[in-house]
Coordinates of C-alpha atoms in Angstrom, one line a residue:
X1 CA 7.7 4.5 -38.6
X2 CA 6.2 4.7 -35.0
X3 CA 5.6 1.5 -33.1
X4 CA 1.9 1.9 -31.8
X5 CA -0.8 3.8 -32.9
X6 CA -4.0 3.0 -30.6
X7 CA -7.0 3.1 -32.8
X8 CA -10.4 5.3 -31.6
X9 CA -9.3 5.1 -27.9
X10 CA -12.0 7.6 -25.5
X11 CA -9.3 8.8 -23.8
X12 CA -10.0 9.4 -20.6
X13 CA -6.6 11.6 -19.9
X14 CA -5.9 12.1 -16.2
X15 CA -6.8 16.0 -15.5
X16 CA -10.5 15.2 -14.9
X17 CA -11.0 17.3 -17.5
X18 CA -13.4 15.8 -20.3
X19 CA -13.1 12.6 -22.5
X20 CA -12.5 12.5 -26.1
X21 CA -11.4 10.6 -28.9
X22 CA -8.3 10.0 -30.1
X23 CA -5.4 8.1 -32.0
X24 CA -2.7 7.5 -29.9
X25 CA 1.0 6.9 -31.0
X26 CA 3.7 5.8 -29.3
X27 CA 6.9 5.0 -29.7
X28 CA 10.2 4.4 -28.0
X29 CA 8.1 4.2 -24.7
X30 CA 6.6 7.7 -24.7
X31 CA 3.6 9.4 -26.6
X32 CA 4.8 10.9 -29.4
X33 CA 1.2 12.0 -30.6
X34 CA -2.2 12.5 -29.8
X35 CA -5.0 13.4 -33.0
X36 CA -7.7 14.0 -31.8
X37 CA -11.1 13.4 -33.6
X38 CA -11.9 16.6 -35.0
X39 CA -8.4 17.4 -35.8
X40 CA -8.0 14.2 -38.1
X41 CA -11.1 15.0 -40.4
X42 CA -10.1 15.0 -43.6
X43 CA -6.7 14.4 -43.0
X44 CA -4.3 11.4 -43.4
X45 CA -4.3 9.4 -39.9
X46 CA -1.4 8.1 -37.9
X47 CA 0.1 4.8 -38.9
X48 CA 2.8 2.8 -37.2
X49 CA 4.3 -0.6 -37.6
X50 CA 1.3 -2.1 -35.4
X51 CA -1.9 -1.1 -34.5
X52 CA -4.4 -1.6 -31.6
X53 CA -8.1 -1.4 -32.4
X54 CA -9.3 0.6 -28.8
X55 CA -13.3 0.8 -30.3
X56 CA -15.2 1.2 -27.6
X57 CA -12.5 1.6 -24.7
X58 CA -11.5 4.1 -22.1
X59 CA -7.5 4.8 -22.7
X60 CA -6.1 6.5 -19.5
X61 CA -2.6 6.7 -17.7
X62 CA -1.7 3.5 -15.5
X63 CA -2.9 3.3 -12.4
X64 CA -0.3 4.3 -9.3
X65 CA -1.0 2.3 -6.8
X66 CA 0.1 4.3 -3.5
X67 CA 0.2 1.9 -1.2
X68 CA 1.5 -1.5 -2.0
X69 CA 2.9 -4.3 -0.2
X70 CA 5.0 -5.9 -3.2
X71 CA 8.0 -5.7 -1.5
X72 CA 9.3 -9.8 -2.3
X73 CA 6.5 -10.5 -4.3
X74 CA 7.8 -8.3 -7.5
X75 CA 10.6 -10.2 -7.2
X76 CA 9.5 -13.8 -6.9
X77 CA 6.5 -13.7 -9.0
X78 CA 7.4 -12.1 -12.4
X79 CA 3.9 -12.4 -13.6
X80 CA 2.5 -9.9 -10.9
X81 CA -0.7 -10.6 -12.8
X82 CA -2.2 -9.4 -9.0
X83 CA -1.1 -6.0 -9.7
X84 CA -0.6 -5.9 -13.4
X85 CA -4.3 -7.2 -14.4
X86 CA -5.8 -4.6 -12.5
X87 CA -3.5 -2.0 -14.9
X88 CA -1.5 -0.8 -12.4
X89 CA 1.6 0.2 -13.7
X90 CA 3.8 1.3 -11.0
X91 CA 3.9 0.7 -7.4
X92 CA 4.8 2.4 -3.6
X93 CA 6.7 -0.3 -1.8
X94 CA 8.2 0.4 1.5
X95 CA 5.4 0.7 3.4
X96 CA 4.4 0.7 6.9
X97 CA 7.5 1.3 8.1
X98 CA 8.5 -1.9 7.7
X99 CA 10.5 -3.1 5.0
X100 CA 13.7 -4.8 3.5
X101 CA 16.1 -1.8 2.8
X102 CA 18.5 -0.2 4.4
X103 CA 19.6 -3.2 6.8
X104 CA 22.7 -5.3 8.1
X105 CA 22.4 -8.8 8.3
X106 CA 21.1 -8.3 12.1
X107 CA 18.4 -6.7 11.2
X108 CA 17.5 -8.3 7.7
X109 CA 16.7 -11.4 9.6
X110 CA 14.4 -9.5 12.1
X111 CA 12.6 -8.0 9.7
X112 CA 12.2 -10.8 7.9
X113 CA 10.9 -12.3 10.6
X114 CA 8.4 -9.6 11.8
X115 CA 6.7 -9.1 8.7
X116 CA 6.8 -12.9 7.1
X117 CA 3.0 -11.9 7.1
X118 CA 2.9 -9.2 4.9
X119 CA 5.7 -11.0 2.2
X120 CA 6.3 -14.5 3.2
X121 CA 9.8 -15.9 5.1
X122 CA 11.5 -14.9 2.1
X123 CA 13.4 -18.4 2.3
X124 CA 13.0 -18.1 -1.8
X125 CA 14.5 -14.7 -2.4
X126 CA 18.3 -14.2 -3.0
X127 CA 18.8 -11.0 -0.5
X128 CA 21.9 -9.7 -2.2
X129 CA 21.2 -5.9 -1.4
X130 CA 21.8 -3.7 2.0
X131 CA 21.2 -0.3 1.0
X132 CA 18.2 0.9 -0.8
X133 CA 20.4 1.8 -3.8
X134 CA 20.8 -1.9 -3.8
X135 CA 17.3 -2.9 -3.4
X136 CA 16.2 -0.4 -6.5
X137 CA 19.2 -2.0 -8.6
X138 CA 17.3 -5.5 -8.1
X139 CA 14.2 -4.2 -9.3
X140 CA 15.6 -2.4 -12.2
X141 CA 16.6 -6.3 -13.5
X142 CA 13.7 -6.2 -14.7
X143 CA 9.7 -6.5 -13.4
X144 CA 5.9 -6.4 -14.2
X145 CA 5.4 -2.8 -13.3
X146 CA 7.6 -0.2 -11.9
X147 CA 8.1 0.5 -8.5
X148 CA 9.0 3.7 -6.3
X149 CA 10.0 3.1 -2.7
X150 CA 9.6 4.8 0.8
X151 CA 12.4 4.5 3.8
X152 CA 11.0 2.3 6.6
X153 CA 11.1 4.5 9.3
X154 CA 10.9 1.1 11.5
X155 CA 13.5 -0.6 10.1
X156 CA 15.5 2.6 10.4
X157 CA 15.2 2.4 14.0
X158 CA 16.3 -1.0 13.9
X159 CA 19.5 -0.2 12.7
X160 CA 19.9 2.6 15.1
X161 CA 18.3 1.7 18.0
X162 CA 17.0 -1.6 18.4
X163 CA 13.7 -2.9 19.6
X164 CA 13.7 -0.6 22.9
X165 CA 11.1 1.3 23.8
X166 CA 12.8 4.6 24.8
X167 CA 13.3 7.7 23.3
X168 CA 16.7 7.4 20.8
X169 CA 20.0 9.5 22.1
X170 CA 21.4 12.3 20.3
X171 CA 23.6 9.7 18.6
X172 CA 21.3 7.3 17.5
X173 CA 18.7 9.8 16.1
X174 CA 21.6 11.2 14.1
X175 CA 22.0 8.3 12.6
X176 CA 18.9 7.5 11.6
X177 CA 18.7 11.2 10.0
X178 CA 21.8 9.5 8.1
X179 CA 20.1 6.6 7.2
X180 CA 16.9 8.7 5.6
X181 CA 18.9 11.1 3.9
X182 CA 21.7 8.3 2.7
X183 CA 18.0 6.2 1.1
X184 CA 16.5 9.5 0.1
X185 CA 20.1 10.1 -2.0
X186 CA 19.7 6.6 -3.3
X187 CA 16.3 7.3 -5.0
X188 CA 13.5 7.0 -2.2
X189 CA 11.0 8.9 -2.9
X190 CA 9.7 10.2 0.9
X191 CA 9.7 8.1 4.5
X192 CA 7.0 5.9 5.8
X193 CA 6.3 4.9 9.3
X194 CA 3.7 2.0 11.1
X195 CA 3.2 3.7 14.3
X196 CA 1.2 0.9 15.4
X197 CA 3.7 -1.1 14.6
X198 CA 6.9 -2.1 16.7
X199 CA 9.4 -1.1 17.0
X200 CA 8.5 2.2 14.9
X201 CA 5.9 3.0 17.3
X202 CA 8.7 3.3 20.1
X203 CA 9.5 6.5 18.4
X204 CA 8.2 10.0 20.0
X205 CA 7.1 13.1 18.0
X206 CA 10.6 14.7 18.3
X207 CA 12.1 12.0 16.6
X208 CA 9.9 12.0 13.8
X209 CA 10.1 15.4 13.4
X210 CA 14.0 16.0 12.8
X211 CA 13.5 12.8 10.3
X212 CA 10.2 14.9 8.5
X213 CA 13.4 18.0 8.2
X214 CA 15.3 14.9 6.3
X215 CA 12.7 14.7 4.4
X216 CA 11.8 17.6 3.3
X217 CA 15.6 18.6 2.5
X218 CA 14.8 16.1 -0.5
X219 CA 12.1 17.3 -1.5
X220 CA 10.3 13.8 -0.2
X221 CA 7.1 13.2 2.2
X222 CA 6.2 11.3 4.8
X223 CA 3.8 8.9 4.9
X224 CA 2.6 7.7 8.4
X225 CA 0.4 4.6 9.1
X226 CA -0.6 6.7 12.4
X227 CA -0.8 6.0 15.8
X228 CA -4.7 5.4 15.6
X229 CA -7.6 3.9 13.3
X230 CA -9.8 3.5 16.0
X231 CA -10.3 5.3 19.4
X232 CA -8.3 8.9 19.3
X233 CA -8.2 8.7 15.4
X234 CA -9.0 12.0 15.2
X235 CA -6.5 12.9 17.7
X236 CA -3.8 10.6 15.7
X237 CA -4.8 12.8 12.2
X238 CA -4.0 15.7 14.0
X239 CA -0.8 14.4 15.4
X240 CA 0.3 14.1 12.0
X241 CA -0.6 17.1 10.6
X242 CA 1.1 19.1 13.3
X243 CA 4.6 17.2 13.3
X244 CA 4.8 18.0 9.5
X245 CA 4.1 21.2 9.6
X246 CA 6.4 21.5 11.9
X247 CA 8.9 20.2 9.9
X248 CA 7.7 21.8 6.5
X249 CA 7.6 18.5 5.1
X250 CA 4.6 16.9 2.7
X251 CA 2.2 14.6 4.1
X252 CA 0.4 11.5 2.6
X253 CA -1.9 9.7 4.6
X254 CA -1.6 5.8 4.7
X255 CA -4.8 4.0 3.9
X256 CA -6.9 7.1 5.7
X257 CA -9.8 5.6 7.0
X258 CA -12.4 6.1 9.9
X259 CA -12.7 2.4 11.6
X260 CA -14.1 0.8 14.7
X261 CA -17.8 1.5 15.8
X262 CA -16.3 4.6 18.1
X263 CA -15.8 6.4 14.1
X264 CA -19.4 5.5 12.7
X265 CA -20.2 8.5 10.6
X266 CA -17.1 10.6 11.4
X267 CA -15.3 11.0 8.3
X268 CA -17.0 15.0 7.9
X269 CA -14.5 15.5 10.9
X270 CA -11.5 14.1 9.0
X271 CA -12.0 15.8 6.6
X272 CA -12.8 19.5 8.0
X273 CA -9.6 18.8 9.7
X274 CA -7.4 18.3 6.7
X275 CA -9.5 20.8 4.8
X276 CA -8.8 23.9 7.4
X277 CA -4.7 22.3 7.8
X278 CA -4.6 22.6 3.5
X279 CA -6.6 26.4 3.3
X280 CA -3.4 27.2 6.0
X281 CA -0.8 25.8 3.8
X282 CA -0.5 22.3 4.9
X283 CA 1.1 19.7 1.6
X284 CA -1.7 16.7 2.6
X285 CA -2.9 14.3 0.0
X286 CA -4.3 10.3 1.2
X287 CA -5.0 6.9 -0.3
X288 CA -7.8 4.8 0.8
X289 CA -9.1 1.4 -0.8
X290 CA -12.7 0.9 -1.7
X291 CA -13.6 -1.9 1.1
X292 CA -14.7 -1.6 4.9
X293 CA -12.4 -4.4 6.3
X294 CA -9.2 -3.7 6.7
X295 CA -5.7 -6.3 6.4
X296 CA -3.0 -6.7 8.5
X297 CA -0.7 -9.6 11.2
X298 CA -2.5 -10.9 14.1
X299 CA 0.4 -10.3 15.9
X300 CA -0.4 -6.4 15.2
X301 CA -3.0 -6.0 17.7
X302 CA -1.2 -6.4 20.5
X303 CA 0.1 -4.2 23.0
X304 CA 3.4 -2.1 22.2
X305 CA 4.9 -3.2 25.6
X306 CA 4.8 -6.9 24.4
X307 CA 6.5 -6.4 21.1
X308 CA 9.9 -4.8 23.0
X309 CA 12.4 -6.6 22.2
X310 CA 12.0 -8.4 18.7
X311 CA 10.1 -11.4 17.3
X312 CA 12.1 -13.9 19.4
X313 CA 11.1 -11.9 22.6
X314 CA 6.9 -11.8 21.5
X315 CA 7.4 -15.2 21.5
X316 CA 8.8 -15.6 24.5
X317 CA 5.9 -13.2 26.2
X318 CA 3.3 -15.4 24.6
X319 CA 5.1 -18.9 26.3
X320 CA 4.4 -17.6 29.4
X321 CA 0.9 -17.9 30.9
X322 CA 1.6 -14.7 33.5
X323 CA 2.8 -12.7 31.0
X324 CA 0.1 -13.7 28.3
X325 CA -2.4 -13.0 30.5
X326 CA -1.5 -9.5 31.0
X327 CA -1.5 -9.9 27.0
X328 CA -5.4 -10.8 27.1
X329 CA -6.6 -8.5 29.7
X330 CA -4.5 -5.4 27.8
X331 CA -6.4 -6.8 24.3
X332 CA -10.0 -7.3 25.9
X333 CA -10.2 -4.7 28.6
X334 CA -8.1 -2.0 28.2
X335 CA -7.6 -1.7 24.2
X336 CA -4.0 -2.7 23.6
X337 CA -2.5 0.3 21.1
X338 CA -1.8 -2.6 18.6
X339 CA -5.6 -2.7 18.0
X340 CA -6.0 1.4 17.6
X341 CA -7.0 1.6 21.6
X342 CA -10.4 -0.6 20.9
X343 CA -10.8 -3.4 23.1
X344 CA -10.5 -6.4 20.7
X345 CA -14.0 -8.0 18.8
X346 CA -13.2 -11.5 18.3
X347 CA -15.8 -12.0 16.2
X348 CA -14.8 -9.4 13.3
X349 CA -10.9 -10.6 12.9
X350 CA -10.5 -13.5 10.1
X351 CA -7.8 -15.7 9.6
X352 CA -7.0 -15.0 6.4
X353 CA -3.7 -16.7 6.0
X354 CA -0.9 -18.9 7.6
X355 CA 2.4 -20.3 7.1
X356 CA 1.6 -23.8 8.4
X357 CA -0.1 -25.7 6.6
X358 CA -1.1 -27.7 9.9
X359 CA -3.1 -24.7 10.8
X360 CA -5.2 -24.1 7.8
X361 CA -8.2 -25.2 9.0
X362 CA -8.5 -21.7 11.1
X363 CA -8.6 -19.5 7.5
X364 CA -11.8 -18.3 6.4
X365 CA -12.9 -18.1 9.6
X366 CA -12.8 -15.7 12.8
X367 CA -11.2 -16.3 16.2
X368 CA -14.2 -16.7 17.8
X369 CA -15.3 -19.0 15.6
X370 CA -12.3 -20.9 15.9
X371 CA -12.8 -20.6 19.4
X372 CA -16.3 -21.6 19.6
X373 CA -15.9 -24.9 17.7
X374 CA -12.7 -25.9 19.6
X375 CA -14.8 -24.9 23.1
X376 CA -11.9 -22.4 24.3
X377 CA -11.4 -18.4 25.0
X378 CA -10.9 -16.7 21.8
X379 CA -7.6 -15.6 23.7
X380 CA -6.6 -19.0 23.8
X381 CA -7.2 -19.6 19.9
X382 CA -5.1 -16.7 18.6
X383 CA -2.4 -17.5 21.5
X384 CA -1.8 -20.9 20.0
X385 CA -2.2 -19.8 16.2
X386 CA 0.4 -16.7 17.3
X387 CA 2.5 -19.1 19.2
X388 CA 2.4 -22.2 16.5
X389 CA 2.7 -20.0 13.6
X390 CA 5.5 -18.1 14.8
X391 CA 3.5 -14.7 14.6
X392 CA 3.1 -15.3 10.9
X393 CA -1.3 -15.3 10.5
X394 CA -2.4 -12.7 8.5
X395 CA -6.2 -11.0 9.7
X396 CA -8.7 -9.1 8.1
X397 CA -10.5 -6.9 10.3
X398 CA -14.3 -6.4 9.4
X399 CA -14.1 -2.6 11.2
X400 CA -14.9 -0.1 8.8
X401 CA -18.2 2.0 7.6
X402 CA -19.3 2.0 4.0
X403 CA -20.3 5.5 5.1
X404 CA -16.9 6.9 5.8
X405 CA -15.2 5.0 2.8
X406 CA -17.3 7.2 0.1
X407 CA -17.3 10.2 1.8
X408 CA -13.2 9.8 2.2
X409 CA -12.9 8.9 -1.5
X410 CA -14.5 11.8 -2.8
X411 CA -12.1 14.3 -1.2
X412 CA -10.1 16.3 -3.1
X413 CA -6.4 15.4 -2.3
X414 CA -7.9 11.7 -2.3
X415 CA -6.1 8.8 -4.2
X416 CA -5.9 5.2 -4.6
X417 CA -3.8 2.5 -2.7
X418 CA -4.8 -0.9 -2.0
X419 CA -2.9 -2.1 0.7
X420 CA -2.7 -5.5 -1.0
X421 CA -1.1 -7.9 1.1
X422 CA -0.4 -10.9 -1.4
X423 CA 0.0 -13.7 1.1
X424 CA -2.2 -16.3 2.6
X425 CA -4.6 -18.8 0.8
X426 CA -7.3 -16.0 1.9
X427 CA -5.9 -12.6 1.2
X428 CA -8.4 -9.3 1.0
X429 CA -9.6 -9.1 -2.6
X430 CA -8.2 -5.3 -2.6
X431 CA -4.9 -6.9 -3.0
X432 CA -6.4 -8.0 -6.7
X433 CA -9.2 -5.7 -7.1
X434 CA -8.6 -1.7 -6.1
X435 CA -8.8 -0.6 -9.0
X436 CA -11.4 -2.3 -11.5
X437 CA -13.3 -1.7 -8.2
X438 CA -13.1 1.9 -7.5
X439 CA -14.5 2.0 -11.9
X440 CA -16.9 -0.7 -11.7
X441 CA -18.5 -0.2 -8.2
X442 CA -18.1 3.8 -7.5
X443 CA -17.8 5.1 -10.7
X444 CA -20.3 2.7 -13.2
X445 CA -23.1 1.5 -10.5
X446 CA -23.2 3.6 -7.4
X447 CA -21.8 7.2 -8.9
X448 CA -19.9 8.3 -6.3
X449 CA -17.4 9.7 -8.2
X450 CA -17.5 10.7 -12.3
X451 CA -15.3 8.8 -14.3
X452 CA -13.1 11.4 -15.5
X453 CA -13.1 12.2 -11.8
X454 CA -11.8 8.9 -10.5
X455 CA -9.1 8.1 -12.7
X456 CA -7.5 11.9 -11.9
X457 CA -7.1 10.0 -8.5
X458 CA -6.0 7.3 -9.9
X459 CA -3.2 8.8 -11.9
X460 CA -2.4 12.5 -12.1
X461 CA -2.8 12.7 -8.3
X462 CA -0.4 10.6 -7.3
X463 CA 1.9 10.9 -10.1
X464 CA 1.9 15.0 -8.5
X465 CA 2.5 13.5 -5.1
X466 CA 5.5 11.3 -6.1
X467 CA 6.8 14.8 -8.4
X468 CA 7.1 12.7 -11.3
X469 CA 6.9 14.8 -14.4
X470 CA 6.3 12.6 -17.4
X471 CA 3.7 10.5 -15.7
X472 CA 0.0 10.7 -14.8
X473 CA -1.4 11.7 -17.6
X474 CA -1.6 11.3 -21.6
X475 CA 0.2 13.8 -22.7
X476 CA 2.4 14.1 -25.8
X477 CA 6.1 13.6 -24.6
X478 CA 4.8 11.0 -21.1
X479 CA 5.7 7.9 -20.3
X480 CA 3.4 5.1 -22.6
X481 CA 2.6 3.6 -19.3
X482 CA -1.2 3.1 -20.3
X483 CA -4.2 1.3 -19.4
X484 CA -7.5 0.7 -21.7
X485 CA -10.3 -1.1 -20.3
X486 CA -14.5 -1.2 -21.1
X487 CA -16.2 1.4 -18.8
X488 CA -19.3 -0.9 -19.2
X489 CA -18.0 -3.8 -18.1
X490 CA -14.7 -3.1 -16.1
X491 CA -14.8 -4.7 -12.3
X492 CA -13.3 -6.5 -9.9
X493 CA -13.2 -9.9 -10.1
X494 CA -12.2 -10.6 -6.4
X495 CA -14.4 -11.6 -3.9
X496 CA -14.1 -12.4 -0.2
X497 CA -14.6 -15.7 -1.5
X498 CA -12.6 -16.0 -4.7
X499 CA -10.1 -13.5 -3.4
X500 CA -7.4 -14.2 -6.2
X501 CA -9.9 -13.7 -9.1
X502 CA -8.6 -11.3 -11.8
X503 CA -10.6 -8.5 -13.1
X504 CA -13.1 -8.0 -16.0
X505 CA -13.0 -5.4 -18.7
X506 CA -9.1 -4.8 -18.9
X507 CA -7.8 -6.3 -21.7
X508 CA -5.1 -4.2 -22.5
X509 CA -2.2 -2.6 -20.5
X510 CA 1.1 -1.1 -21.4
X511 CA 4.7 -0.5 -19.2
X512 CA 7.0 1.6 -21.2
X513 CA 5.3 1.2 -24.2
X514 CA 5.5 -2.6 -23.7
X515 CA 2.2 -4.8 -23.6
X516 CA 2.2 -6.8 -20.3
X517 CA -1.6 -7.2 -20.2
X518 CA -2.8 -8.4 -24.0
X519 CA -6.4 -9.2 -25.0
X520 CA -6.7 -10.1 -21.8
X521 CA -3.5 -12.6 -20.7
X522 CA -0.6 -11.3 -19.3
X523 CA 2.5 -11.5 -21.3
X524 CA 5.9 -12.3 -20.5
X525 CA 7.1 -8.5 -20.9
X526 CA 9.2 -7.3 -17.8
X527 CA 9.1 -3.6 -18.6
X528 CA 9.0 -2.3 -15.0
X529 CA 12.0 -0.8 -13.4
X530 CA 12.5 1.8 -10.1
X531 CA 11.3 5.0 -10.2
X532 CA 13.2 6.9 -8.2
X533 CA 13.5 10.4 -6.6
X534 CA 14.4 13.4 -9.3
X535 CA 14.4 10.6 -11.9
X536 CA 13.1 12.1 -15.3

């Protein structure tokens, strides 16, 4: 006898096609069958050795969550109720460019070190991998939800280069093509880069390029945070577009969004751009979140030129009152590249988290109001936290348009990534609340996308993105990675104030067939393991 059968289920399936109802068996962590409604009249109904009443619930793939910065954090937390409450059941790690795998011990510790931010020091994490083989053989030990992972195209250049900003030799980029195709081998799925980040952002087009061929040799993509959110956005999308084409290589666009006041109302352009590069041929698809401010390191916004060098050398910079000036004038006149070539708004970046506790009276609230209460520059504020903290603060950046964020999300080749950064006693609720958000908010009260509509980006689209063929949808013969939750009542239960609240109307979600949400409370089920590239 089969181990599930879930009971009356609207089964909302993935293909944006229409709901109906169904039983739902599975067993041995796949669907084995689907009876629909009609098809079961007057016939015997499935029975297995337990059954879950789904009355009244929406039953639908899990949720992929593109863009995901649970790089440590599936590791040290096995509860992962952050990501597993929300019914996501597998995760893009990797991202940014910036991330733990491949390294040497060299550049392990300066990695660690530039994105303690994003993941913490790591002091509490055994680091007994190198390659990304390695890293996806800690995973597979066992976690909440499954995990695919992207090549830091950063942390690449790391390895090969350093923290220079020059163009790489003929040596060094060989190398790094090395690197991408030794992680893509390994089971990466594609390559991601932070081109606002250092020391990826030291790297030209041409260099990008030959690693896209890499790429694309695997049958991979690349996903770029771009050179631009802000001023030359446009010009940044474009960038992309081009250099992938180029290289025949797929495209996914990190967290796609129209910021800054110089984008107000300019996500038509975006897309007519993306739209006339896909009737040409172009492989595009993006992720967005469903907030306007954005999440990232204070330490971000600043010029590339002051990030040359490493951590250790930002520091440095920072200690010296000269050099720190040309810091200021580069954030507050010019528009440092760090901070998308805007000249910096005090007053929309928030602390949202530290790593000394000495410093946490500055969370919850912005520079300038830091600033304003202490009776200093705002300059002078984030110098010190930068400076004390050892580049460790976490922002948000209130930057964005609600305008451009529906518009975006109602694209076609559009899905879902939250860009959850799970540090800080403040983090952005997206890290807890994409999804039940995207349902609750754009599907239930505003209507901005259908609900058959939304979880298609939620599920199938991605799942087509990352080529996996047994996931995405509820299909006999799929992965049971499932998700049932209460259209009426489903929603975020994050808030800028209450930013690690779980969500409402979820109370069930499966991984491999395996409970890990249950009525509600998450259980102690580790079902999640790597997904990796040409896996089946």
């Amino acid at each position: 006898m089969e181990e599930l059968v879930i009971r009356d289920a609207d089964v909302v399936d993935g293909s944006g096609g229409p709901s109906y109802r169904a039983d739902v068996v599975v067993d041995g962590g796949r669907i084995v069958s689907i009876v629909q409604e009609a098809a079961a009249a007057g016939c015997q109904r499935p029975t297995a050795r337990r059954e879950l009443d789904a009355a009244g619930l929406v039953l639908a793939p899990g949720f992929i969550d593109m863009h995901a910065h649970s790089d440590l954090a599936l590791l040290r937390d096995p509860d992962h109720s952050a990501k597993a409450a929300q019914g996501v059941t597998l995760e893009v790690l990797g991202q940014d460019g910036l991330s733990y795998a491949p390294v040497d011990d060299r550049t392990l510790a300066e990695v660690r070190s530039a994105i303690t931010g994003w993941n913490g020091t790591g002091d509490d994490i055994d680091f007994d991998w190198r390659s990304v083989g390695e890293y996806l053989d800690r995973l597979d030990r066992g976690i909440a939800v499954n995990a695919a992972y992207l090549v830091p195209q950063g942390t690449v250049r790391m390895l090969a280069v350093g923290w220079e900003d020059r163009a790489a030799t003929p040596a060094e980029l060989e190398r790094m093509r090395r690197l991408v195709a030794e992680g893509l081998e390994q089971g990466a799925v594609g390559l991601s880069s932070g081109l606002t980040y250092t020391p990826g952002m030291y790297a030209r087009d041409a260099e990008l390029t030959e690693l896209c061929r890499v790429v694309a040799s695997y049958g991979g993509y690349y996903c770029p945070h771009h050179r631009s959110y802000g001023a030359g956005a446009l010009e940044a999308y474009e960038e992309m577009v081009a250099l992938t084409r180029e290289a025949g290589c797929a495209l996914h666009l990190a967290h796609a969004t129209m910021n800054f006041g110089v984008n107000e109302g300019r996500a038509p352009a975006l897309l007519d751009l993306l739209d006339t590069a896909l009737a040409a041929g172009a492989d595009i698809t993006l992720d967005t979140y469903p907030y306007t401010p954005g999440c990232t390191t204070l330490v971000a916004v600043l010029p590339s030129w002051a990030g040359e060098g490493g951590p250790e050398a930002v520091l440095r910079r920072l200690a010296d009152d000269a050099t720190a000036e040309r810091v200021r004038h580069h954030l507050e006149v010019t528009g440092a590249d760090g901070c998308h070539g805007v000249p910096v708004e005090w007053d929309t970046i928030e602390i949202s988290g530290v790593n000394s506790a000495a410093l946490a009276e500055y969370v919850g609230r912005t520079v300038q109001e830091s600033a304003d209460l202490r009776g200093e520059t705002p300059w002078t504020t984030a110098r010190r936290l930068l400076l004390e903290d050892r580049l460790a603060p976490t922002i948000l950046q209130h930057v964005g348009h609600e305008e451009n964020v529906r518009t975006i999300m109602r694209h076609p080749v559009h899905t879902g990534g939250s860009d959850g950064i799970l540090q800080g006693s403040k983090p952005h609720p997206r890290a807890y609340g994409t999804f039940p958000h995207y349902l609750g908010r754009y599907v239930r009260e505003l209507g901005v996308l259908s609900l058959e509509e939304c979880v298609a980006h939620l599920t199938a689209r991605p799942a087509a993105r990352l080529r996996l063929p047994d996931r995405g949808l509820v299909r006999e013969g799929y992965r049971a990675d499932l998700v049932l939750f209460d259209p009426a009542t489903v929603a975020a239960g994050s808030t800028f104030e209450r930013p690690r609240a779980l969500p409402v109307g979820i109370p069930h979600v499966l991984v491999d067939g395996r409970p890990v949400i249950e009525d509600g409370r998450r259980t102690d089920v580790l079902a999640g393991r790597s997904v990796r590239r040409g896996q089946v």
